[in-house]
XYZ file of C-alpha atoms in Angstrom:
368
model
C 0.000 0.000 0.000
C 1.293 3.431 -0.956
C 1.708 5.994 1.820
C 0.174 9.435 2.189
C 3.636 10.869 1.531
C 3.844 9.068 -1.815
C 0.554 10.431 -3.102
C 1.248 13.902 -1.740
C 4.649 13.891 -3.442
C 2.841 13.134 -6.690
C 0.407 15.986 -6.039
C 3.320 18.375 -5.421
C 4.975 17.290 -8.669
C 1.731 18.025 -10.506
C 1.415 21.405 -8.794
C 4.870 22.413 -10.018
C 3.648 22.123 -13.617
C 1.738 25.352 -13.045
C 4.932 27.207 -12.141
C 4.775 30.657 -13.718
C 1.435 30.102 -15.419
C -0.652 29.988 -12.225
C 0.564 33.385 -10.951
C -0.797 35.257 -9.050
C -2.528 32.154 -7.755
C -0.713 29.390 -5.873
C 0.493 26.222 -7.535
C -1.828 23.387 -6.521
C -1.907 19.709 -7.418
C -4.516 17.070 -6.614
C -4.584 13.262 -6.697
C -7.750 11.215 -6.090
C -7.172 7.678 -4.807
C -9.536 4.797 -4.042
C -8.361 1.387 -2.813
C -4.768 2.371 -3.566
C -5.594 3.137 -7.212
C -5.230 6.637 -8.659
C -8.569 7.507 -10.247
C -7.667 10.979 -11.424
C -5.173 13.761 -11.001
C -4.841 17.389 -12.015
C -3.277 20.723 -11.255
C -4.104 24.416 -11.478
C -2.825 25.095 -14.974
C -3.412 28.813 -15.339
C -4.785 31.756 -13.348
C -8.499 32.063 -14.005
C -8.745 28.416 -15.072
C -10.202 25.453 -13.166
C -8.591 24.606 -9.865
C -6.655 21.407 -9.265
C -9.541 19.597 -7.575
C -11.858 20.294 -10.516
C -9.328 19.005 -13.034
C -8.640 15.911 -10.943
C -12.322 14.979 -10.688
C -12.779 15.568 -14.416
C -9.896 13.163 -15.026
C -11.738 10.501 -13.024
C -14.358 10.237 -15.759
C -17.066 7.741 -14.816
C -15.014 6.076 -12.085
C -16.638 5.581 -8.690
C -15.078 8.243 -6.475
C -17.177 7.542 -3.406
C -15.103 6.779 -0.324
C -12.005 8.073 -2.114
C -9.115 9.948 -0.545
C -8.315 13.334 -2.050
C -4.707 14.512 -1.779
C -4.353 18.233 -2.403
C -1.289 20.392 -1.810
C -3.197 23.399 -0.429
C -6.288 23.671 1.730
C -9.341 23.636 -0.586
C -10.651 27.158 -1.024
C -13.926 28.107 0.629
C -14.369 31.533 -0.942
C -15.604 32.597 -4.368
C -13.079 34.271 -6.659
C -12.898 33.899 -10.421
C -13.992 30.285 -9.894
C -16.412 28.639 -7.417
C -15.110 27.325 -4.063
C -13.462 23.915 -4.301
C -15.001 22.972 -0.953
C -18.430 22.941 -2.622
C -17.207 20.356 -5.128
C -15.778 18.169 -2.366
C -18.983 18.396 -0.345
C -20.889 17.299 -3.445
C -18.544 14.371 -4.211
C -18.261 13.283 -0.551
C -14.761 11.764 -0.334
C -14.077 9.726 2.774
C -10.942 11.702 3.496
C -9.102 14.823 2.385
C -5.347 15.106 2.937
C -3.784 18.525 2.476
C -0.146 19.534 2.732
C -0.741 22.979 4.201
C -3.441 25.353 5.359
C -4.239 28.431 3.295
C -1.719 31.162 4.271
C -4.274 33.910 3.656
C -5.054 35.054 7.233
C -8.569 36.091 6.213
C -9.649 32.654 4.955
C -7.188 30.197 6.566
C -8.906 27.131 7.955
C -12.284 27.923 6.433
C -12.197 25.079 3.934
C -10.970 22.582 6.505
C -13.693 23.604 8.967
C -16.470 23.191 6.396
C -15.267 19.736 5.398
C -14.966 18.546 8.987
C -18.359 20.000 9.849
C -19.793 17.829 7.056
C -18.238 14.703 8.570
C -15.315 14.401 6.150
C -12.005 13.485 7.745
C -9.286 16.054 7.029
C -5.579 15.536 7.718
C -3.225 18.516 7.421
C 0.566 18.767 7.227
C 1.719 15.915 4.981
C 4.920 17.190 3.269
C 4.149 20.660 4.579
C 7.744 21.921 4.308
C 7.888 20.942 0.634
C 4.541 22.623 -0.033
C 5.621 25.830 1.700
C 8.807 25.971 -0.364
C 6.900 25.345 -3.599
C 4.538 28.225 -2.881
C 6.952 30.563 -1.093
C 5.883 33.421 -3.369
C 2.185 32.990 -2.569
C 2.854 32.557 1.147
C 4.724 35.864 1.340
C 2.075 37.628 -0.748
C -0.676 36.482 1.592
C 1.187 37.252 4.809
C 2.687 40.632 3.884
C 1.030 41.888 0.708
C 4.487 42.345 -0.842
C 6.204 40.650 -3.786
C 8.716 37.869 -3.299
C 12.203 39.075 -4.257
C 14.922 36.881 -5.764
C 18.414 38.282 -6.286
C 20.269 36.571 -9.134
C 23.745 36.955 -10.557
C 26.376 35.014 -12.492
C 29.928 35.287 -11.187
C 33.335 33.677 -11.433
C 34.898 31.616 -8.673
C 36.670 34.741 -7.420
C 33.410 36.674 -7.245
C 33.471 38.815 -10.396
C 30.571 39.529 -12.759
C 32.653 41.264 -15.435
C 36.241 42.062 -16.330
C 37.803 45.436 -15.577
C 36.649 46.610 -19.032
C 33.059 45.578 -18.300
C 33.057 42.537 -20.603
C 30.769 39.794 -19.247
C 29.606 37.483 -22.071
C 29.581 34.757 -21.143
C 30.511 33.961 -17.555
C 28.357 30.849 -17.267
C 27.528 28.074 -19.717
C 24.365 27.242 -21.620
C 22.791 25.187 -18.811
C 23.056 28.038 -16.316
C 21.741 30.535 -18.846
C 18.785 28.253 -19.566
C 18.001 28.164 -15.837
C 18.038 31.959 -15.820
C 15.293 31.936 -18.429
C 13.321 29.538 -16.229
C 13.668 32.046 -13.403
C 12.338 34.810 -15.634
C 9.392 32.622 -16.592
C 8.315 32.132 -12.974
C 8.656 35.775 -11.879
C 6.116 38.481 -12.666
C 8.735 41.199 -13.096
C 12.478 41.583 -13.589
C 14.574 44.491 -12.303
C 17.916 45.763 -13.590
C 19.756 49.048 -13.330
C 20.070 51.535 -16.169
C 23.825 50.930 -16.390
C 23.184 47.273 -17.217
C 20.687 48.276 -19.911
C 23.033 50.805 -21.497
C 26.175 48.644 -21.385
C 24.773 45.174 -22.153
C 21.556 46.076 -24.039
C 19.683 42.961 -22.817
C 16.182 42.111 -24.035
C 15.205 40.628 -20.627
C 12.717 38.268 -22.259
C 12.150 34.561 -21.639
C 13.401 31.953 -24.071
C 12.507 28.373 -23.172
C 13.230 25.246 -25.250
C 9.487 24.699 -25.701
C 9.165 28.278 -26.908
C 6.221 29.420 -24.811
C 7.776 31.121 -21.812
C 6.103 33.895 -19.876
C 7.828 37.251 -20.376
C 8.183 39.284 -17.166
C 7.468 42.980 -16.903
C 10.813 44.782 -17.304
C 11.527 47.350 -14.571
C 14.563 49.579 -15.135
C 16.040 51.490 -12.205
C 17.290 54.911 -13.329
C 17.624 57.858 -10.972
C 20.017 59.836 -13.162
C 18.163 60.221 -16.475
C 20.757 57.883 -17.967
C 18.529 55.801 -20.249
C 17.981 56.301 -23.955
C 15.171 54.906 -26.063
C 17.375 52.947 -28.469
C 17.804 49.975 -26.110
C 16.244 46.543 -26.764
C 13.891 46.787 -23.767
C 12.219 49.766 -25.468
C 11.871 48.157 -28.909
C 8.519 48.828 -30.584
C 7.800 45.114 -30.928
C 8.617 44.360 -27.276
C 6.850 41.320 -25.877
C 6.169 42.709 -22.400
C 5.868 46.188 -20.880
C 8.920 48.145 -19.767
C 8.587 50.417 -16.750
C 11.192 52.878 -15.513
C 11.546 53.416 -11.752
C 12.971 56.847 -11.065
C 12.692 60.015 -9.000
C 10.620 63.097 -9.800
C 11.790 65.240 -12.685
C 12.924 62.560 -15.133
C 10.973 61.806 -18.313
C 10.915 58.590 -20.359
C 8.483 58.906 -23.291
C 9.808 55.628 -24.715
C 8.769 53.601 -21.624
C 5.347 52.023 -21.138
C 5.094 53.593 -17.699
C 7.179 55.593 -15.248
C 7.176 54.873 -11.517
C 8.073 58.005 -9.557
C 9.603 57.080 -6.200
C 11.328 58.821 -3.287
C 15.125 58.935 -3.534
C 17.190 56.403 -1.642
C 20.543 54.611 -1.610
C 21.330 53.474 -5.128
C 18.933 56.016 -6.617
C 15.416 55.250 -5.395
C 13.792 53.971 -2.220
C 13.754 50.214 -2.836
C 11.056 49.491 -0.269
C 8.842 52.115 -1.880
C 9.470 50.393 -5.206
C 8.359 47.076 -3.728
C 5.121 48.592 -2.428
C 4.452 50.263 -5.787
C 4.934 46.977 -7.625
C 2.566 45.262 -5.179
C -0.093 47.890 -5.890
C 0.260 47.041 -9.594
C -0.310 43.336 -9.028
C 3.298 42.128 -9.142
C 3.723 39.115 -6.848
C 7.370 38.259 -7.558
C 10.448 40.203 -8.634
C 13.716 38.876 -10.060
C 16.648 41.263 -9.621
C 19.354 40.487 -12.184
C 21.730 43.341 -11.422
C 23.965 45.010 -11.839
C 26.104 45.376 -8.778
C 24.716 48.740 -7.666
C 21.116 47.540 -7.975
C 21.806 44.352 -6.023
C 23.621 46.369 -3.357
C 20.642 48.710 -2.984
C 18.249 45.762 -2.718
C 20.287 43.932 -0.085
C 20.876 47.166 1.843
C 17.132 47.872 1.910
C 16.429 44.380 3.231
C 13.970 43.482 0.483
C 15.694 40.327 -0.822
C 14.150 36.989 0.177
C 16.300 34.570 -1.793
C 19.727 34.687 -3.414
C 20.478 32.634 -6.523
C 24.134 33.026 -7.460
C 25.624 31.072 -10.344
C 29.332 30.393 -9.906
C 31.501 29.538 -12.923
C 34.859 27.722 -12.675
C 36.782 30.746 -13.924
C 39.125 33.308 -12.398
C 39.136 36.918 -13.628
C 41.198 38.613 -10.940
C 41.940 42.301 -10.558
C 40.661 44.780 -8.001
C 38.941 46.776 -10.763
C 36.871 43.832 -12.024
C 33.170 44.220 -11.242
C 31.725 42.661 -8.085
C 28.134 41.323 -7.907
C 27.177 43.456 -4.887
C 28.694 46.926 -4.984
C 28.170 49.834 -2.582
C 30.295 50.452 0.502
C 29.809 46.981 1.914
C 30.374 46.020 5.544
C 33.103 47.243 7.862
C 32.856 44.221 10.170
C 32.017 40.569 9.598
C 29.217 40.743 12.159
C 27.493 43.224 9.817
C 27.361 40.727 6.947
C 24.005 39.703 5.500
C 23.376 36.179 6.733
C 21.955 33.428 4.539
C 20.447 30.085 5.471
C 19.292 26.810 3.893
C 22.080 26.904 1.314
C 21.532 24.463 -1.561
C 24.256 23.975 -4.180
C 22.895 22.671 -7.488
C 24.952 21.549 -10.468
C 24.189 23.496 -13.655
C 26.378 21.997 -16.359
C 29.942 23.077 -15.588
C 28.674 25.751 -13.200
C 27.118 25.648 -9.733
C 23.918 27.407 -8.684
C 23.953 28.374 -5.018
C 20.493 29.057 -3.620
C 19.989 30.414 -0.113
C 17.434 32.406 1.845
C 18.184 35.727 3.488
C 17.937 35.450 7.250
C 15.849 38.356 8.506
C 13.073 39.230 10.906
C 9.690 37.988 9.736
C 7.665 40.585 7.889
C 4.185 41.307 9.141
C 1.068 42.946 7.757
C 2.053 46.135 9.575
C 4.868 46.566 7.021
C 2.436 47.011 4.159
């Protein structure tokens, strides 16, 4: 007999298929089992589309789902949004048991679905592979608890911590596998942030290119407090595939941008926390910061970074004038260093991706 963990692991794998496409909704997977046989499975494929439970029951066809066990990675919703509550479907189908990995992190609705199911006499077990479910939906969890976007800081550097030579040359530090993973990161984030110096020197398109050819292009946000940008860059091309916004201070004009975000001044040019709140107001749930060094320094200094994803290539550039991934003044003492936790090194071809979470005080709703 298969265990609850086995079926929940399958549900989590299904949920991950909605990565990027489900935003701003959570990724959810569902597996329906009766007598140790999977009758149907599904996941939330796209925001506004059917939820995982609906797709899983549809996949069951004419199979007898009475007395089944429903494994779902997130507490079934009990409120009406763009789709009806999933709890209503479960109450109609009457499974013997519902197993969920985690409760809904939305403080306004958490536990509501579980309570309704239990009140109807359906057994509900919560917490199977909860840590894995929380990690999968870390973006959604932060959105619900703080109202702010999840922030990932990404860079590609050499073994001696350089992102470009002393002349500014940087193509390419990492190999094809690492660069492909970068496009995956763009696909799963709502917006991407770079500084104006990066745009002017490297002229990146900041789009998503996946092998299957259907990646989601993030909103491009360009940080420019010095009126440094010109309209001849790729991010401002007339046939651009996603909007380009410029984050700046009052007094600068960018007629070639899709929108201009006027923000208070701050270290690195603009107030980074104000930028985060402005993006949240515009529906952005996740932000990928790709550099350059001044932009990453401003983000880390402001304490807005949740996760660091640093690619490290087996190369040495050397030189005190070569560009570092995090610029600014830096720390005077080691006890002032930004601390990371849960470090995970992942092989990416010849390179290594180091993922870690920034250790910081928990954000609360009062920070909105």
